[in-house]
Amino acid sequence: MPRFHCPADLAPGAEIDLPPGAARHVQVLRLQPGDGITLFNGGADGPGGEFEATVLRMGRSDVRVQVGTHHAVEREAPRAIHLLAGITANERMDWLVEKATELGVASITPLVAERSVLKLKGERADKKLAHWQAVAVAACEQCGRNRVPVVHDAVDLAGWVRAHPQQPADPTGPLRVLLSLREGTRPLLQAAAGAGPVWFLSGPEGGLSAAEEALAVQHGFAPTTLGPRVLRAETAPLAALAALTLA
């Protein structure tokens, strides 16, 4: 059954108009009144799960549906992985956001690193952020997730650590790990053993600079490795996500 993200208060019996994106998709699929679909609102809070729904009316540019039974099904990863990913070239970043969502990432923060090819400011940054959030929504529709990961505003590492000061006395706070090529790193699954949330930091093409890596370590990020091979900037965080969420 086709699945659509509908960021609204959903309740059994309610009649609602689908948001424009979902309505266009329904029309492209040539669905008709009486056809069934699945809706989810995607929020981190609220009832979660998904709702059955039935198409009531197909307009020229709008689609009205009736919300049906709620199913409290969740398909989230067993631990929350928050990804700080160095911004890569256009299509590669799209691919990273899509696949990270499929793998169960809890949130994504695009990191404006010294070696990032793509530099974002002002209106261009806003458009990119909206685009990446839409990529995450589409990935949730495809893979069955009912909670959409938030794509946060792009930030440099210095700005991120200022906004997220380390709390060493808080045992429930997220573990911080860094993907690094330096000598003496620990295997990722050793460093991130346990079931708690994780902040995972990975650089862009060319990796983080020495200064950025030093700053990360200073603020509690433990250097880790995925093994002897050097993975692409868009591949490495996905391999880490798979290891952490499926372990």
GROMACS .gro file of C-alpha atoms in nm:
model
  247
    1MET     CA    1   0.000   0.000   0.000
    2PRO     CA    2   0.147   0.344  -0.089
    3ARG     CA    3   0.282   0.537   0.212
    4PHE     CA    4   0.275   0.914   0.245
    5HIS     CA    5   0.413   1.159   0.498
    6CYS     CA    6   0.141   1.391   0.625
    7PRO     CA    7   0.270   1.631   0.895
    8ALA     CA    8  -0.069   1.695   1.053
    9ASP     CA    9  -0.266   1.581   1.355
   10LEU     CA   10  -0.406   1.250   1.236
   11ALA     CA   11  -0.704   1.087   1.405
   12PRO     CA   12  -0.935   0.803   1.299
   13GLY     CA   13  -1.243   0.933   1.120
   14ALA     CA   14  -1.096   1.273   1.029
   15GLU     CA   15  -1.122   1.402   0.672
   16ILE     CA   16  -0.815   1.594   0.558
   17ASP     CA   17  -0.653   1.733   0.244
   18LEU     CA   18  -0.313   1.584   0.175
   19PRO     CA   19  -0.017   1.822   0.162
   20PRO     CA   20   0.081   1.925  -0.194
   21GLY     CA   21   0.370   1.681  -0.232
   22ALA     CA   22   0.170   1.380  -0.120
   23ALA     CA   23  -0.128   1.491  -0.332
   24ARG     CA   24   0.089   1.509  -0.645
   25HIS     CA   25   0.226   1.162  -0.572
   26VAL     CA   26  -0.126   1.019  -0.534
   27GLN     CA   27  -0.220   1.172  -0.869
   28VAL     CA   28   0.092   1.035  -1.038
   29LEU     CA   29   0.000   0.689  -0.910
   30ARG     CA   30  -0.349   0.738  -1.062
   31LEU     CA   31  -0.522   0.637  -0.740
   32GLN     CA   32  -0.899   0.668  -0.734
   33PRO     CA   33  -1.168   0.733  -0.470
   34GLY     CA   34  -1.198   0.423  -0.257
   35ASP     CA   35  -0.832   0.328  -0.287
   36GLY     CA   36  -0.638   0.274   0.033
   37ILE     CA   37  -0.314   0.443   0.139
   38THR     CA   38  -0.101   0.463   0.454
   39LEU     CA   39  -0.026   0.793   0.632
   40PHE     CA   40   0.230   0.883   0.899
   41ASN     CA   41   0.303   1.222   1.049
   42GLY     CA   42   0.670   1.152   1.113
   43GLY     CA   43   0.716   1.348   1.434
   44ALA     CA   44   0.958   1.251   1.708
   45ASP     CA   45   0.680   1.318   1.961
   46GLY     CA   46   0.317   1.216   1.952
   47PRO     CA   47   0.155   0.878   1.893
   48GLY     CA   48   0.387   0.774   1.612
   49GLY     CA   49   0.288   0.467   1.415
   50GLU     CA   50   0.086   0.488   1.097
   51PHE     CA   51  -0.276   0.523   0.988
   52GLU     CA   52  -0.486   0.353   0.725
   53ALA     CA   53  -0.662   0.605   0.502
   54THR     CA   54  -0.903   0.602   0.208
   55VAL     CA   55  -0.907   0.841  -0.087
   56LEU     CA   56  -1.238   1.034  -0.091
   57ARG     CA   57  -1.189   1.284  -0.372
   58MET     CA   58  -0.935   1.355  -0.645
   59GLY     CA   59  -0.927   1.722  -0.743
   60ARG     CA   60  -0.719   1.890  -1.011
   61SER     CA   61  -0.450   1.980  -0.758
   62ASP     CA   62  -0.580   1.844  -0.428
   63VAL     CA   63  -0.664   1.507  -0.276
   64ARG     CA   64  -0.901   1.453   0.016
   65VAL     CA   65  -0.881   1.140   0.230
   66GLN     CA   66  -1.048   0.992   0.535
   67VAL     CA   67  -0.816   0.872   0.810
   68GLY     CA   68  -0.882   0.521   0.935
   69THR     CA   69  -0.733   0.282   1.190
   70HIS     CA   70  -0.413   0.366   1.373
   71HIS     CA   71  -0.141   0.102   1.395
   72ALA     CA   72   0.122   0.156   1.665
   73VAL     CA   73   0.402   0.003   1.462
   74GLU     CA   74   0.755   0.139   1.491
   75ARG     CA   75   1.059   0.051   1.283
   76GLU     CA   76   1.323   0.259   1.460
   77ALA     CA   77   1.678   0.147   1.533
   78PRO     CA   78   1.741   0.009   1.884
   79ARG     CA   79   1.977   0.298   1.965
   80ALA     CA   80   1.972   0.661   1.857
   81ILE     CA   81   2.262   0.754   1.628
   82HIS     CA   82   2.302   1.127   1.561
   83LEU     CA   83   2.523   1.187   1.259
   84LEU     CA   84   2.750   1.490   1.215
   85ALA     CA   85   2.850   1.452   0.853
   86GLY     CA   86   3.097   1.668   0.667
   87ILE     CA   87   2.914   1.815   0.367
   88THR     CA   88   3.011   1.632   0.049
   89ALA     CA   89   2.951   1.717  -0.318
   90ASN     CA   90   2.586   1.760  -0.422
   91GLU     CA   91   2.463   1.417  -0.528
   92ARG     CA   92   2.680   1.237  -0.275
   93MET     CA   93   2.524   1.432   0.012
   94ASP     CA   94   2.175   1.351  -0.116
   95TRP     CA   95   2.272   0.983  -0.128
   96LEU     CA   96   2.415   0.998   0.224
   97VAL     CA   97   2.098   1.154   0.367
   98GLU     CA   98   1.878   0.899   0.188
   99LYS     CA   99   2.073   0.592   0.294
  100ALA     CA  100   2.137   0.716   0.649
  101THR     CA  101   1.760   0.757   0.686
  102GLU     CA  102   1.700   0.404   0.560
  103LEU     CA  103   1.956   0.275   0.810
  104GLY     CA  104   1.773   0.441   1.099
  105VAL     CA  105   1.971   0.758   1.178
  106ALA     CA  106   1.801   0.969   1.448
  107SER     CA  107   1.920   1.306   1.316
  108ILE     CA  108   2.169   1.452   1.070
  109THR     CA  109   2.376   1.768   1.113
  110PRO     CA  110   2.551   1.879   0.791
  111LEU     CA  111   2.898   1.987   0.898
  112VAL     CA  112   3.066   2.275   0.716
  113ALA     CA  113   3.422   2.145   0.739
  114GLU     CA  114   3.743   2.307   0.619
  115ARG     CA  115   3.767   2.060   0.331
  116SER     CA  116   3.398   2.060   0.237
  117VAL     CA  117   3.359   2.116  -0.138
  118LEU     CA  118   3.011   2.264  -0.098
  119LYS     CA  119   2.994   2.589   0.101
  120LEU     CA  120   2.650   2.701   0.216
  121LYS     CA  121   2.528   3.045   0.318
  122GLY     CA  122   2.200   3.232   0.343
  123GLU     CA  123   1.921   3.144   0.099
  124ARG     CA  124   2.125   2.870  -0.067
  125ALA     CA  125   2.174   2.701   0.272
  126ASP     CA  126   1.800   2.722   0.345
  127LYS     CA  127   1.716   2.563   0.009
  128LYS     CA  128   1.968   2.283   0.059
  129LEU     CA  129   1.839   2.212   0.408
  130ALA     CA  130   1.480   2.192   0.282
  131HIS     CA  131   1.593   1.965  -0.002
  132TRP     CA  132   1.779   1.728   0.232
  133GLN     CA  133   1.480   1.717   0.468
  134ALA     CA  134   1.258   1.623   0.171
  135VAL     CA  135   1.508   1.349   0.080
  136ALA     CA  136   1.475   1.211   0.434
  137VAL     CA  137   1.094   1.220   0.411
  138ALA     CA  138   1.095   1.032   0.080
  139ALA     CA  139   1.332   0.773   0.226
  140CYS     CA  140   1.096   0.718   0.520
  141GLU     CA  141   0.803   0.673   0.282
  142GLN     CA  142   1.000   0.409   0.094
  143CYS     CA  143   1.159   0.215   0.382
  144GLY     CA  144   0.867   0.207   0.624
  145ARG     CA  145   0.995   0.438   0.897
  146ASN     CA  146   0.725   0.635   1.076
  147ARG     CA  147   0.953   0.894   1.237
  148VAL     CA  148   1.144   1.130   1.009
  149PRO     CA  149   1.499   1.218   1.119
  150VAL     CA  150   1.555   1.592   1.156
  151VAL     CA  151   1.815   1.745   0.925
  152HIS     CA  152   1.957   2.028   1.137
  153ASP     CA  153   2.100   2.357   1.014
  154ALA     CA  154   2.449   2.332   0.868
  155VAL     CA  155   2.718   2.437   1.115
  156ASP     CA  156   3.094   2.429   1.153
  157LEU     CA  157   3.250   2.212   1.422
  158ALA     CA  158   3.344   2.504   1.646
  159GLY     CA  159   2.983   2.622   1.641
  160TRP     CA  160   2.854   2.273   1.715
  161VAL     CA  161   3.074   2.215   2.020
  162ARG     CA  162   2.975   2.557   2.157
  163ALA     CA  163   2.608   2.463   2.124
  164HIS     CA  164   2.665   2.113   2.269
  165PRO     CA  165   2.906   2.146   2.563
  166GLN     CA  166   3.036   1.818   2.696
  167GLN     CA  167   2.867   1.696   3.014
  168PRO     CA  168   3.115   1.448   3.164
  169ALA     CA  169   2.906   1.400   3.479
  170ASP     CA  170   2.601   1.287   3.280
  171PRO     CA  171   2.618   0.908   3.227
  172THR     CA  172   2.301   0.917   3.016
  173GLY     CA  173   2.439   1.169   2.766
  174PRO     CA  174   2.523   1.057   2.412
  175LEU     CA  175   2.859   0.891   2.359
  176ARG     CA  176   3.080   1.087   2.117
  177VAL     CA  177   3.286   0.901   1.858
  178LEU     CA  178   3.494   1.026   1.566
  179LEU     CA  179   3.599   0.840   1.253
  180SER     CA  180   3.975   0.890   1.227
  181LEU     CA  181   4.276   0.767   1.028
  182ARG     CA  182   4.520   0.848   1.309
  183GLU     CA  183   4.731   0.577   1.468
  184GLY     CA  184   4.609   0.407   1.783
  185THR     CA  185   4.235   0.438   1.721
  186ARG     CA  186   4.000   0.180   1.869
  187PRO     CA  187   3.758  -0.027   1.659
  188LEU     CA  188   3.423   0.149   1.639
  189LEU     CA  189   3.223  -0.128   1.806
  190GLN     CA  190   3.464  -0.136   2.100
  191ALA     CA  191   3.449   0.239   2.153
  192ALA     CA  192   3.070   0.251   2.114
  193ALA     CA  193   2.985  -0.061   2.313
  194GLY     CA  194   2.654  -0.041   2.496
  195ALA     CA  195   2.301   0.058   2.407
  196GLY     CA  196   2.298   0.434   2.466
  197PRO     CA  197   2.271   0.715   2.210
  198VAL     CA  198   2.574   0.813   2.003
  199TRP     CA  199   2.697   1.129   1.832
  200PHE     CA  200   2.900   1.007   1.533
  201LEU     CA  201   3.134   1.252   1.356
  202SER     CA  202   3.267   1.190   1.004
  203GLY     CA  203   3.445   1.429   0.771
  204PRO     CA  204   3.396   1.531   0.404
  205GLU     CA  205   3.614   1.434   0.108
  206GLY     CA  206   3.971   1.451   0.236
  207GLY     CA  207   3.855   1.408   0.596
  208LEU     CA  208   3.864   1.652   0.882
  209SER     CA  209   4.164   1.880   0.914
  210ALA     CA  210   4.415   1.818   1.193
  211ALA     CA  211   4.278   2.124   1.377
  212GLU     CA  212   3.918   2.002   1.348
  213GLU     CA  213   4.009   1.655   1.469
  214ALA     CA  214   4.200   1.799   1.763
  215LEU     CA  215   3.900   2.018   1.851
  216ALA     CA  216   3.669   1.715   1.837
  217VAL     CA  217   3.897   1.510   2.065
  218GLN     CA  218   3.923   1.804   2.304
  219HIS     CA  219   3.543   1.801   2.332
  220GLY     CA  220   3.504   1.433   2.406
  221PHE     CA  221   3.500   1.260   2.068
  222ALA     CA  222   3.685   0.926   2.087
  223PRO     CA  223   3.884   0.846   1.768
  224THR     CA  224   3.766   0.519   1.612
  225THR     CA  225   3.828   0.312   1.301
  226LEU     CA  226   3.624   0.092   1.069
  227GLY     CA  227   3.925  -0.111   0.960
  228PRO     CA  228   4.228  -0.093   0.731
  229ARG     CA  229   4.053   0.037   0.418
  230VAL     CA  230   3.993   0.405   0.342
  231LEU     CA  231   3.624   0.453   0.262
  232ARG     CA  232   3.466   0.740   0.070
  233ALA     CA  233   3.320   1.026   0.269
  234GLU     CA  234   2.964   0.914   0.192
  235THR     CA  235   3.038   0.544   0.252
  236ALA     CA  236   3.215   0.561   0.589
  237PRO     CA  237   2.926   0.702   0.798
  238LEU     CA  238   2.686   0.454   0.639
  239ALA     CA  239   2.912   0.163   0.728
  240ALA     CA  240   2.929   0.298   1.084
  241LEU     CA  241   2.551   0.339   1.102
  242ALA     CA  242   2.497  -0.017   0.983
  243ALA     CA  243   2.744  -0.147   1.240
  244LEU     CA  244   2.594   0.052   1.527
  245THR     CA  245   2.226  -0.001   1.449
  246LEU     CA  246   2.245  -0.366   1.349
  247ALA     CA  247   2.497  -0.485   1.608
   0.00000   0.00000   0.00000
